[in-house]
mmCIF file of C-alpha atoms in Angstrom:
data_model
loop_
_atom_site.group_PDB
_atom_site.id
_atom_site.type_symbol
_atom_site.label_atom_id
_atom_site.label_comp_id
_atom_site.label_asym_id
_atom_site.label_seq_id
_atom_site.Cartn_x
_atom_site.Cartn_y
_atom_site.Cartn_z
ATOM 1 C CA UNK A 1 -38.698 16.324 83.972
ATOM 2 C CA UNK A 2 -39.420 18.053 87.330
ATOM 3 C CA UNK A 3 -36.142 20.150 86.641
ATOM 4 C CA UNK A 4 -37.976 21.150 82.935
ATOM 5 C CA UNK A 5 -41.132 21.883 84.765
ATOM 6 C CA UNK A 6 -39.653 24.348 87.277
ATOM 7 C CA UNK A 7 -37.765 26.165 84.590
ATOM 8 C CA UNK A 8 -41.032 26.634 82.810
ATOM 9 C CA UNK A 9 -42.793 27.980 85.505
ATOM 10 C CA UNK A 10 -39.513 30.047 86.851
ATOM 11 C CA UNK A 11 -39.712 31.692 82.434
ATOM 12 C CA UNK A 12 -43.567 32.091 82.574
ATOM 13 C CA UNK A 13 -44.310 34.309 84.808
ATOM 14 C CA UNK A 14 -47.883 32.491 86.105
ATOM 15 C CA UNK A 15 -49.323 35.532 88.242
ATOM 16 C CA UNK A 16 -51.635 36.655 86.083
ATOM 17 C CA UNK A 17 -53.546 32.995 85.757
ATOM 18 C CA UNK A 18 -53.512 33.229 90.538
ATOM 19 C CA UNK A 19 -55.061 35.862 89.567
ATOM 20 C CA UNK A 20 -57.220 35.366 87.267
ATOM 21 C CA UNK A 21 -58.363 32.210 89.009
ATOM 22 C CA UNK A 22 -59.281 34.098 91.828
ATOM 23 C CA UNK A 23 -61.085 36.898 90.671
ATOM 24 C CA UNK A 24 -63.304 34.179 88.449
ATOM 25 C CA UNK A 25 -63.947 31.770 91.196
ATOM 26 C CA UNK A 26 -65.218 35.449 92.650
ATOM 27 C CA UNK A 27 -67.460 35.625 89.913
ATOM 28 C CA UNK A 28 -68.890 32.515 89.635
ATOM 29 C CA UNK A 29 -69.764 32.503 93.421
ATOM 30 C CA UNK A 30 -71.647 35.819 92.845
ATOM 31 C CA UNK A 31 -73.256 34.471 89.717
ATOM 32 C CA UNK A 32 -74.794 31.763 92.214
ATOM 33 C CA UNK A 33 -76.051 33.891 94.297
ATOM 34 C CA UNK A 34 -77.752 36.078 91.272
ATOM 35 C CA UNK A 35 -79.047 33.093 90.089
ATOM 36 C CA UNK A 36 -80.942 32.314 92.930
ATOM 37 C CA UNK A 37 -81.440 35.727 94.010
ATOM 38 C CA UNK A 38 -83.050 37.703 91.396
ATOM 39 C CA UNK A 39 -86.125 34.830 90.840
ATOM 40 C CA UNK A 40 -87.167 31.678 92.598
ATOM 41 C CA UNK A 41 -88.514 29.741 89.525
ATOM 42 C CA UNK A 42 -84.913 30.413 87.749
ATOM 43 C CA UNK A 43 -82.787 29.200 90.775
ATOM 44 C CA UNK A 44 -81.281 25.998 91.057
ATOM 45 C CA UNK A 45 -84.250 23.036 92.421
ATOM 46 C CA UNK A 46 -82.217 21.864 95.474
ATOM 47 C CA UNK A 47 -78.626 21.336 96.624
ATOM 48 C CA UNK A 48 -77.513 18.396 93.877
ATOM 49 C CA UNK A 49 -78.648 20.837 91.024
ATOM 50 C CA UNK A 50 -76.476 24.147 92.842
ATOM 51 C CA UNK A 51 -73.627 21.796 93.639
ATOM 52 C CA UNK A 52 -73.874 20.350 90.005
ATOM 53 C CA UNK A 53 -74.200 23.746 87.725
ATOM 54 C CA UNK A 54 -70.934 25.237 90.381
ATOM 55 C CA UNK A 55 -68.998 22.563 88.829
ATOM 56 C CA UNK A 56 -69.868 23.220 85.190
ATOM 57 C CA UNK A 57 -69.465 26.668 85.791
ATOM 58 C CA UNK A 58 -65.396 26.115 86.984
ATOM 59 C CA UNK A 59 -64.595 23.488 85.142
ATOM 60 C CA UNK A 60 -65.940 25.466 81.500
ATOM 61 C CA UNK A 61 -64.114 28.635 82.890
ATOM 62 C CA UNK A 62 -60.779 26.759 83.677
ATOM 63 C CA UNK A 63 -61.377 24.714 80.802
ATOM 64 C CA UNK A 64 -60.944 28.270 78.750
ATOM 65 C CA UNK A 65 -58.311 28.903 81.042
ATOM 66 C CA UNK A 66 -56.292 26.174 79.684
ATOM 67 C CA UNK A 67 -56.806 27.010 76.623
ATOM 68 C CA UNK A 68 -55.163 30.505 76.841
ATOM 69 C CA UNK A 69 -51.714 28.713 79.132
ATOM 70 C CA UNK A 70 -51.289 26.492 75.923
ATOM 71 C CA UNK A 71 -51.345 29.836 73.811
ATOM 72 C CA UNK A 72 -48.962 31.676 75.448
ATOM 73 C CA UNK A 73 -46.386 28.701 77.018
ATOM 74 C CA UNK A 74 -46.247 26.724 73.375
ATOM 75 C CA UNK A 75 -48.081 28.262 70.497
ATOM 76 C CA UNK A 76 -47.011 31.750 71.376
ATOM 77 C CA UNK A 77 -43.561 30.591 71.450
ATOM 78 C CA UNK A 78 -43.858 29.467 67.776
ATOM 79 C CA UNK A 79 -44.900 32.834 66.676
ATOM 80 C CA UNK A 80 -42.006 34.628 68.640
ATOM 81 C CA UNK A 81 -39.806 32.395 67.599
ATOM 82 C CA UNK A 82 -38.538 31.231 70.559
ATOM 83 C CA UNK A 83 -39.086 27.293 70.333
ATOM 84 C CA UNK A 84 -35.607 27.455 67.789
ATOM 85 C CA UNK A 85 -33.528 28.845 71.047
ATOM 86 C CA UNK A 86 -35.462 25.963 73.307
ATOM 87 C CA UNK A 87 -34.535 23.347 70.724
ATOM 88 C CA UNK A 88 -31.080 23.918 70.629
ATOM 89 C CA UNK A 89 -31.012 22.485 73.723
ATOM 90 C CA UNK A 90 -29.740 19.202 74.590
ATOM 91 C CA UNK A 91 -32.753 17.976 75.299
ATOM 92 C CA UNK A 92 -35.532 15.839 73.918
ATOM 93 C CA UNK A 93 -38.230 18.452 72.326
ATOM 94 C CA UNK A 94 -40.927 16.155 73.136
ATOM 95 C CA UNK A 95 -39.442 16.023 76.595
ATOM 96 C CA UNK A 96 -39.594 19.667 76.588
ATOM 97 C CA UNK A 97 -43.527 19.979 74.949
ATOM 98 C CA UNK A 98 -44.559 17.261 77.698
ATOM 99 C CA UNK A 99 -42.865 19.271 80.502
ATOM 100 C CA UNK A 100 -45.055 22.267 79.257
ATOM 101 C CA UNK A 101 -48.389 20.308 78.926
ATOM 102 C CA UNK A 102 -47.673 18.711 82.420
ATOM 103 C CA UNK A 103 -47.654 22.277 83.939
ATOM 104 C CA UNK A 104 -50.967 23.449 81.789
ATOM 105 C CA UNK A 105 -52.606 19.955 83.217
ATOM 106 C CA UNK A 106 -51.651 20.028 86.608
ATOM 107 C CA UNK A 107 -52.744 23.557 86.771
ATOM 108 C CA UNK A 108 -55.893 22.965 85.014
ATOM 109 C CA UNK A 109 -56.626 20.223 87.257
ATOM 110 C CA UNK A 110 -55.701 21.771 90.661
ATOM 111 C CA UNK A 111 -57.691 25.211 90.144
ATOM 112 C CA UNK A 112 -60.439 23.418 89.332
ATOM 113 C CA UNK A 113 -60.553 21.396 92.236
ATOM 114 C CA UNK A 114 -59.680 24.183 94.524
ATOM 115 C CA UNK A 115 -62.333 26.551 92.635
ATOM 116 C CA UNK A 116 -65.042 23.503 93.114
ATOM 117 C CA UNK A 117 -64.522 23.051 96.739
ATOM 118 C CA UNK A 118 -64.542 27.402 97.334
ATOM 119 C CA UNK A 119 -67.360 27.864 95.241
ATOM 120 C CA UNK A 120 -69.388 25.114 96.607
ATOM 121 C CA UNK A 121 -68.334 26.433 100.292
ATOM 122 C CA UNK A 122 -68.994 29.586 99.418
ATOM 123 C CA UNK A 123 -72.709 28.875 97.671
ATOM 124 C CA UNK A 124 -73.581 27.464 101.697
ATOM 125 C CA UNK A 125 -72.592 29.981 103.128
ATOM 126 C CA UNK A 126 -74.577 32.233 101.310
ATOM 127 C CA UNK A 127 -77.215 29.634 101.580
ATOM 128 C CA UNK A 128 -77.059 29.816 105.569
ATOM 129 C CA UNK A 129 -77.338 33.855 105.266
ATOM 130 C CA UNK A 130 -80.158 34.032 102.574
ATOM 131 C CA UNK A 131 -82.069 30.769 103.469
ATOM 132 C CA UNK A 132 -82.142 29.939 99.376
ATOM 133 C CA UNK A 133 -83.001 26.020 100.216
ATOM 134 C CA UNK A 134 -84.315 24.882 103.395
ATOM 135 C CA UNK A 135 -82.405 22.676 106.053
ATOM 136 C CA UNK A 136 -78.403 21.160 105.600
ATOM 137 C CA UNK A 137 -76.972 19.539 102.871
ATOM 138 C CA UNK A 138 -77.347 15.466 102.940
ATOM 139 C CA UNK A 139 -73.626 14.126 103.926
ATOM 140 C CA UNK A 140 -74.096 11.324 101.571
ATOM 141 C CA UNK A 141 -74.841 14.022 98.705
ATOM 142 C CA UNK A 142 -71.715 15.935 99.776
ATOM 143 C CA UNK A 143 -69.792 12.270 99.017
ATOM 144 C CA UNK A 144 -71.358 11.530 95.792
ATOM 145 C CA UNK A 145 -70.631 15.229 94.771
ATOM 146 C CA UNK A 146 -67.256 15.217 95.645
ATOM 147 C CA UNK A 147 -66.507 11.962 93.885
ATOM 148 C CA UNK A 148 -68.441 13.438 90.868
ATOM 149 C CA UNK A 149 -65.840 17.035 91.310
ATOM 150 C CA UNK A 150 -62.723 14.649 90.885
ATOM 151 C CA UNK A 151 -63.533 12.263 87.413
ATOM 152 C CA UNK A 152 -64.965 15.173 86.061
ATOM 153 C CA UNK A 153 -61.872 17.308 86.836
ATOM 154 C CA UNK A 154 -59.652 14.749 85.836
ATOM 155 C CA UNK A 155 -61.641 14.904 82.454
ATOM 156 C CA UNK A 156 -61.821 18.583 82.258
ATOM 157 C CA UNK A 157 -57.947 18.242 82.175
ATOM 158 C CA UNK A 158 -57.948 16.061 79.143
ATOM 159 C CA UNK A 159 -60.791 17.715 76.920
ATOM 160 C CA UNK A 160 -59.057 20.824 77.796
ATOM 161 C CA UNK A 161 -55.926 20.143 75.744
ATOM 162 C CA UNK A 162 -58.051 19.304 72.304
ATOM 163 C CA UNK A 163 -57.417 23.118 71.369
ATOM 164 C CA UNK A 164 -53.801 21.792 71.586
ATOM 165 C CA UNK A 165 -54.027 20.005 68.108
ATOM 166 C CA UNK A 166 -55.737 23.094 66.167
ATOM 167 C CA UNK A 167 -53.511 25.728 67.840
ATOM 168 C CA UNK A 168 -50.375 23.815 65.990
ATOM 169 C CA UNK A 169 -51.696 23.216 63.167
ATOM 170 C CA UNK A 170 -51.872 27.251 62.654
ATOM 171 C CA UNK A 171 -49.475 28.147 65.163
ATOM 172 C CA UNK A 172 -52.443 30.661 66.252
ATOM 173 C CA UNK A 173 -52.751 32.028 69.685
ATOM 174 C CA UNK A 174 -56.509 33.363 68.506
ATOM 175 C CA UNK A 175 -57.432 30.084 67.144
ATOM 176 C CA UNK A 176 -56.034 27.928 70.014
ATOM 177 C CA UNK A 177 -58.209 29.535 72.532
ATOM 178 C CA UNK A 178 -60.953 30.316 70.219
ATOM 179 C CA UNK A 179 -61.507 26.484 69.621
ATOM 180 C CA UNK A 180 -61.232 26.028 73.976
ATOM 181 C CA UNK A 181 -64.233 27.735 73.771
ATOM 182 C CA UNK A 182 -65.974 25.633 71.285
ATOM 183 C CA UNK A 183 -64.597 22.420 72.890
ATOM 184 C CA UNK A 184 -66.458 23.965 76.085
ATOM 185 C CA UNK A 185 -69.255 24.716 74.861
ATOM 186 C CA UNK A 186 -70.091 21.236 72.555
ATOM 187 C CA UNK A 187 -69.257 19.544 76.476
ATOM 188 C CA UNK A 188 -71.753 21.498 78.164
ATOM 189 C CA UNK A 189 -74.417 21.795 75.825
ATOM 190 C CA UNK A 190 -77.827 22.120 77.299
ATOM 191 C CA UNK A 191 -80.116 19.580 75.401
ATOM 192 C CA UNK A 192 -83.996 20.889 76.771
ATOM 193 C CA UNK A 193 -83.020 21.120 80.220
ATOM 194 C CA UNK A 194 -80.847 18.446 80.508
ATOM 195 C CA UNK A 195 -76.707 19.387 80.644
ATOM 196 C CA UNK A 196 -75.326 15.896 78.330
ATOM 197 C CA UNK A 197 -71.871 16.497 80.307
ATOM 198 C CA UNK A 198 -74.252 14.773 83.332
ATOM 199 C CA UNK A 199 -73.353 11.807 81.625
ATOM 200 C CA UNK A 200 -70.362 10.876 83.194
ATOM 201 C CA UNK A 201 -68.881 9.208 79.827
ATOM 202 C CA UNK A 202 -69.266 12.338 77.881
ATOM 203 C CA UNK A 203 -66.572 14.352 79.494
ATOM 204 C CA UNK A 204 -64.541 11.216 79.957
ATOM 205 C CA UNK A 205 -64.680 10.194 76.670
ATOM 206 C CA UNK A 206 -63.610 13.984 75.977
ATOM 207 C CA UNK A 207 -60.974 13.726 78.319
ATOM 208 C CA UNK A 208 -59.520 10.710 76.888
ATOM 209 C CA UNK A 209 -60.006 12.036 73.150
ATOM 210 C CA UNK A 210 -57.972 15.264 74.244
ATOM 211 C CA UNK A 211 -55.105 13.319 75.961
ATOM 212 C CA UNK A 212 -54.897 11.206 73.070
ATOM 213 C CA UNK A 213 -54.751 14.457 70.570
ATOM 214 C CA UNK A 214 -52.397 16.153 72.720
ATOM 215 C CA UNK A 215 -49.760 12.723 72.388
ATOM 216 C CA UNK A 216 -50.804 12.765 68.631
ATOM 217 C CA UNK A 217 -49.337 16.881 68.419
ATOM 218 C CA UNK A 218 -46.202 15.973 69.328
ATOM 219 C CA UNK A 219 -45.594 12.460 68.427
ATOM 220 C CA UNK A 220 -43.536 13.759 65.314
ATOM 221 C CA UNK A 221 -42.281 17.017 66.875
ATOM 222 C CA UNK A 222 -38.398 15.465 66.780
ATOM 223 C CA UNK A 223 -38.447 15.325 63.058
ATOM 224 C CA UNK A 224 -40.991 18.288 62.141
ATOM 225 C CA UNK A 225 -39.803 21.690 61.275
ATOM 226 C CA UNK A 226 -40.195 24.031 63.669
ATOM 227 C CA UNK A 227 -42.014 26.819 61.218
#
């Protein structure tokens, strides 16, 4: 499996998601600071809320992110045609479609974490520059939002692969990361004020619903035609 995974990642050529990751963990940081910035009343209450929205910011933009690795390592290679040349091979093609969502996962899961923690670093440092809230941040709020970063990562990961099950059905690129989007934005719907992915079962009940769709894609892939 670890063989598969480096030959993946040695045929896609990842440098544009480094990249990309960077220059949108960039962004988000600067949308904090606009956000607090342009008008007290509209800036996050204290540190729980800025630590809180930084993670719903990365883990909806990585989410997306996902969404688009799954288009171009698997559906893409539908439309080009491709998958018949990987198939040929003499190995299991569900072996080969978990290698592939094993890469988009692990990715998914380690930008987000390492987008969380610069974000979050870079929000107080801003924060000991422009004086946005007053004093440090609690230590025992740093713990409880770092345990909160990691399950909702780890869910972020699994809701993340529920455009997995519509882009096969078409083998669409547009409609695989057009329905990351939706899946992101039904998680992090804003209900008057109040974000429902707070609720710790929400995204982990995604999570779990996406792992179990992304087993459910290729369950049958052995036997299924590959157009």
């Amino acid at each position: 499996m670890l063989n598969l995974m480096k030959l993946e990642l040695k045929k896609n050529k990842l440098g544009w998601y480094y990249k990309g990751a960077a220059i949108a963990t960039v962004v988000i940081i600067f949308l904090m600071w606009l956000i607090e910035y342009t008008d007290d009343e509209s800036g996050f209450a204290d540190y729980a809320e800025a630590i809180s929205s930084a993670g719903l910011f990365v883990r909806a933009t990585f989410a997306i992110f996902a969404g688009v690795l799954i288009a171009k390592m698997i559906i893409n290679e539908y439309n080009s045609k491709t998958i018949s040349l990987l198939f040929t091979y003499p190995i299991s093609r569900k072996k080969l479609m978990f290698s592939k969502l094993l890469i988009v996962s692990g990715l998914t899961f380690i930008t987000i974490m390492i987008s969380n923690v610069i974000v979050v670093l870079g929000y107080l440092a801003m924060n000991s520059f422009f004086h946005f809230k007053p004093g440090m941040v609690p230590t025992d709020l740093l713990i409880e939002q770092g345990i909160s970063i990691i399950v909702q990562a780890v869910a972020a990961t699994g809701f993340s692969l529920i455009c997995l099950y519509f882009g096969m059905r078409k083998k669409s690129v547009p409609i695989t990361i057009v329905s990351s989007i939706l899946v992101v934005a039904l998680n992090t719907q804003n209900l008057n004020g109040f974000n429902i992915s707070s609720i710790i079962a929400v995204p982990i009940s995604f999570g779990l619903i996406g792992i179990l769709i992304a087993y459910l894609s290729i369950r049958n892939i052995e036997s299924k035609d590959i157009v």
